[in-house]
Coordinates of C-alpha atoms in Angstrom, one line a residue:
Chain A
M1 CA 126.7 158.1 96.6
I2 CA 124.4 155.1 96.2
M3 CA 125.1 155.1 92.4
T4 CA 128.8 155.1 93.1
F5 CA 128.4 152.3 95.6
I6 CA 126.4 150.2 93.1
L7 CA 128.9 150.7 90.3
I8 CA 132.0 150.0 92.4
S9 CA 130.2 146.9 93.8
S10 CA 129.4 145.7 90.3
S11 CA 133.1 145.8 89.5
L12 CA 133.7 143.4 92.5
T13 CA 130.9 141.0 91.3
M14 CA 132.5 141.1 87.9
L15 CA 135.8 140.0 89.4
I16 CA 134.1 137.2 91.2
A17 CA 132.5 136.1 87.9
I18 CA 135.9 136.1 86.1
R19 CA 137.5 134.2 88.9
A20 CA 134.7 131.6 88.7
A21 CA 135.1 131.4 85.0
K22 CA 138.9 130.9 85.3
V23 CA 138.4 127.9 87.5
G24 CA 135.8 126.4 85.2
D25 CA 132.7 127.2 87.4
K26 CA 130.3 128.0 84.5
S27 CA 127.1 128.4 86.4
G28 CA 128.8 130.5 89.1
A29 CA 130.4 132.8 86.4
F30 CA 127.1 133.2 84.7
L31 CA 125.3 134.0 87.9
W32 CA 127.8 136.7 89.0
T33 CA 127.9 138.1 85.5
M34 CA 124.1 138.5 85.6
I35 CA 124.4 140.1 89.1
T36 CA 126.9 142.6 87.6
A37 CA 124.5 143.3 84.7
A38 CA 121.7 143.8 87.3
G39 CA 123.9 146.3 89.1
G40 CA 124.3 148.2 85.8
I41 CA 120.6 148.2 85.2
L42 CA 120.0 149.5 88.7
F43 CA 122.6 152.2 88.1
A44 CA 120.9 153.2 84.9
I45 CA 117.4 153.4 86.5
L46 CA 118.7 155.6 89.3
H47 CA 120.5 157.8 86.8
L48 CA 117.4 158.2 84.6
R49 CA 115.4 159.0 87.8
E50 CA 117.8 161.7 88.6
W51 CA 117.6 163.1 85.1
F52 CA 113.8 163.2 85.1
S53 CA 113.8 165.0 88.4
M54 CA 116.1 167.6 86.9
F55 CA 113.8 167.9 83.8
D56 CA 111.0 168.6 86.3
E57 CA 113.0 171.5 87.7
G58 CA 113.6 172.9 84.3
A59 CA 117.1 171.8 83.5
T60 CA 117.6 170.5 80.0
L61 CA 120.5 170.2 77.5
F62 CA 120.2 173.9 76.6
H63 CA 118.6 175.4 79.7
N64 CA 119.7 175.7 83.3
P65 CA 117.4 177.4 85.8
W66 CA 120.2 177.9 88.3
G67 CA 122.8 179.6 86.2
T68 CA 124.8 179.3 83.0
P69 CA 123.2 177.3 80.2
L70 CA 126.5 175.6 79.6
F71 CA 126.0 173.5 82.7
G72 CA 123.0 171.7 81.2
A73 CA 125.0 170.9 78.0
S74 CA 128.0 169.7 80.0
F75 CA 126.1 167.8 82.6
F76 CA 123.8 165.9 80.2
S77 CA 126.6 165.3 77.7
I78 CA 129.0 163.8 80.2
T79 CA 126.6 161.8 82.2
G80 CA 124.6 160.8 79.1
L81 CA 127.7 159.4 77.4
H82 CA 128.7 157.6 80.5
L83 CA 125.1 156.2 80.8
L84 CA 125.2 155.0 77.2
H85 CA 128.5 153.1 77.9
V86 CA 126.9 151.5 81.0
L87 CA 123.9 150.4 79.0
G88 CA 126.2 149.1 76.2
G89 CA 128.1 147.2 78.9
V90 CA 124.9 145.7 80.3
V91 CA 124.0 144.4 76.9
A92 CA 127.5 143.0 76.4
L93 CA 127.5 141.4 79.8
I94 CA 124.2 139.6 79.2
A95 CA 125.2 138.6 75.6
V96 CA 128.7 137.3 76.6
G97 CA 127.4 135.7 79.8
I98 CA 124.8 133.7 77.9
R99 CA 127.2 132.7 75.2
Y100 CA 129.8 131.7 77.8
K101 CA 127.3 129.5 79.5
G102 CA 126.3 128.0 76.2
G103 CA 129.9 127.1 75.5
R104 CA 130.5 129.4 72.6
Y105 CA 132.7 131.9 74.5
K106 CA 135.7 131.2 76.8
A107 CA 136.7 132.6 80.1
D108 CA 139.0 135.1 78.3
D109 CA 136.0 136.6 76.5
L110 CA 134.3 137.1 79.8
E111 CA 137.5 138.8 81.1
I112 CA 137.6 141.2 78.2
T113 CA 134.0 142.2 78.9
G114 CA 135.0 142.6 82.5
L115 CA 137.9 145.0 81.5
Y116 CA 135.4 147.1 79.7
W117 CA 133.1 147.2 82.7
H118 CA 135.9 148.2 85.0
F119 CA 136.8 151.0 82.7
V120 CA 133.3 152.3 82.8
D121 CA 133.6 152.2 86.6
L122 CA 136.9 154.0 86.4
V123 CA 135.5 156.9 84.3
W124 CA 132.7 157.3 86.9
M125 CA 135.4 157.9 89.5
F126 CA 136.2 161.1 87.7
V127 CA 132.7 162.1 86.7
V128 CA 131.4 162.1 90.3
P129 CA 133.9 164.6 91.8
F130 CA 134.1 167.0 88.8
V131 CA 130.4 167.0 87.7
Y132 CA 128.6 166.4 91.0
L133 CA 130.8 167.2 94.0
L134 CA 132.9 170.2 93.0
N135 CA 130.2 172.8 93.7
V136 CA 128.0 170.9 96.2
G137 CA 129.3 172.8 99.2
H138 CA 128.8 176.2 97.7
Chain D
M1 CA 145.5 139.1 79.5
V2 CA 148.3 136.7 80.6
Q3 CA 146.2 135.5 83.6
T4 CA 146.5 131.8 84.2
E5 CA 144.6 129.4 86.3
E6 CA 147.6 129.0 88.6
R7 CA 147.6 132.8 89.2
V8 CA 143.9 132.7 89.9
S9 CA 144.3 130.1 92.6
S10 CA 147.3 131.8 94.2
G11 CA 145.5 135.1 94.7
G12 CA 142.3 135.0 96.8
I13 CA 139.2 137.1 96.7
G14 CA 140.5 138.8 99.9
R15 CA 142.8 141.1 98.0
Y16 CA 139.9 142.2 95.7
L17 CA 137.8 142.9 98.8
L18 CA 140.6 145.0 100.3
V19 CA 140.9 147.0 97.1
Y20 CA 137.1 147.3 96.9
V21 CA 136.9 148.7 100.4
G22 CA 139.8 151.0 99.7
I23 CA 138.1 152.5 96.7
L24 CA 134.9 152.9 98.6
I25 CA 136.7 154.8 101.4
L26 CA 138.4 157.0 98.8
A27 CA 135.0 157.7 97.2
G28 CA 133.6 158.6 100.6
L29 CA 136.5 160.9 101.2
Q30 CA 135.6 162.8 98.1
F31 CA 132.1 163.5 99.6
V32 CA 133.7 164.7 102.8
I33 CA 136.0 167.1 100.8
A34 CA 133.0 168.4 98.9
Y35 CA 131.5 169.8 102.1
Q36 CA 134.8 171.4 103.3
H37 CA 134.9 175.2 103.0
I38 CA 138.1 175.4 101.0
D39 CA 139.2 177.2 97.8
G40 CA 137.9 175.9 94.5
S41 CA 141.3 175.1 93.1
Q42 CA 142.3 173.4 96.3
M43 CA 139.2 171.3 96.2
F44 CA 139.8 170.4 92.6
A45 CA 143.4 169.3 93.3
R46 CA 142.3 167.1 96.3
M47 CA 139.5 165.5 94.4
F48 CA 141.7 164.9 91.4
L49 CA 144.4 163.3 93.5
I50 CA 141.8 161.0 95.1
A51 CA 140.2 160.1 91.8
V52 CA 143.7 159.2 90.4
A53 CA 144.3 157.0 93.4
E54 CA 140.9 155.3 92.9
A55 CA 141.5 154.8 89.2
G56 CA 145.1 153.6 89.9
L57 CA 143.8 150.9 92.3
A58 CA 141.1 149.8 89.8
L59 CA 143.7 149.7 87.0
M60 CA 146.3 147.8 89.0
F61 CA 144.2 145.2 90.8
F62 CA 140.7 145.1 89.2
M63 CA 142.1 145.2 85.6
H64 CA 145.2 143.2 86.6
L65 CA 147.8 145.7 85.3
W66 CA 149.9 144.9 88.3
E67 CA 150.2 141.3 87.2
E68 CA 151.3 142.2 83.6
K69 CA 154.8 142.6 82.4
R70 CA 156.6 145.7 83.8
G71 CA 157.2 146.9 80.2
L72 CA 153.5 147.2 79.6
L73 CA 153.0 148.9 83.0
L74 CA 155.7 151.4 82.0
F75 CA 154.1 151.9 78.5
V76 CA 150.7 152.6 80.1
A77 CA 152.2 155.1 82.6
I78 CA 154.1 157.0 80.0
F79 CA 151.2 157.0 77.5
T80 CA 148.8 158.2 80.1
L81 CA 151.2 161.1 81.0
F82 CA 151.5 161.9 77.3
V83 CA 147.7 162.0 76.9
I84 CA 147.2 164.2 80.0
G85 CA 150.1 166.5 78.7
A86 CA 148.5 166.7 75.3
M87 CA 145.1 167.7 76.9
Q88 CA 146.9 170.6 78.6
Y89 CA 147.5 172.0 75.1
S90 CA 143.7 172.3 74.3
W91 CA 142.3 173.1 77.8
P92 CA 143.5 176.7 78.1
D93 CA 141.8 177.4 74.8
S94 CA 138.4 176.4 76.3
F95 CA 138.7 179.3 78.7
R96 CA 137.8 181.5 75.8
M97 CA 134.2 180.3 76.4
L98 CA 134.2 182.4 79.6
V99 CA 135.1 185.6 77.8
G100 CA 133.9 184.9 74.2
V101 CA 136.0 185.4 71.1
P102 CA 139.2 187.2 71.8
T103 CA 139.5 190.6 70.3
T104 CA 142.4 192.9 69.4
P105 CA 142.4 196.7 68.9
T106 CA 142.1 196.2 65.2
T107 CA 139.1 193.8 65.3
P108 CA 135.8 195.3 66.3
L109 CA 133.6 193.7 69.0
P110 CA 130.7 191.6 67.5
H111 CA 127.3 193.3 67.8

């Protein structure tokens, strides 16, 4: 729930950054882009924390102490690929944000990075119900 | 990517906030559904519908698809339906993982 909140909120901060960039507020756009990247880093930290607690309970890519081993493979593959995209997005946000502030990139470049970030958020909207929530009540 | 400065100034941050709150409410609703004692397929259908609504809001307003030309909107909608339809072709095959390799009377079971 907290991770979902962080990721959706980071989409909002990205929108604020793009809006600032479109009106020529470079420092504002840079600041909000970095806040977005910080949201991504926080999401990744919480995700890894969750992973390590699962490792402690014996769940790995090929082993599931609670049932079918296929769960471990599915869970770590899906969430791992999503996490990789988040981390890639964080690197892109920082790189594009710095270059935008330095004058090498334009507002459109920041907007393209924003589209990527929103898409990562969009994928998470499907990962949460189908990977986490579908069996939580049973 | 046809956003202009005029358009930025015409639409305030208020609309983004409204969509943001809407997505948060929908995400919260998924958690409520997760704790309902309903049939698995019913739960899947409800969660899928909510996820599509969330994604639709993000696509339309966060990714500005709503402000693009209607032709592009139509293309994305049709292409999305095509991709989902194409996925239906392969998904049923994945159910073989539940029962293993299908056998016929002429092929012996693997030992």
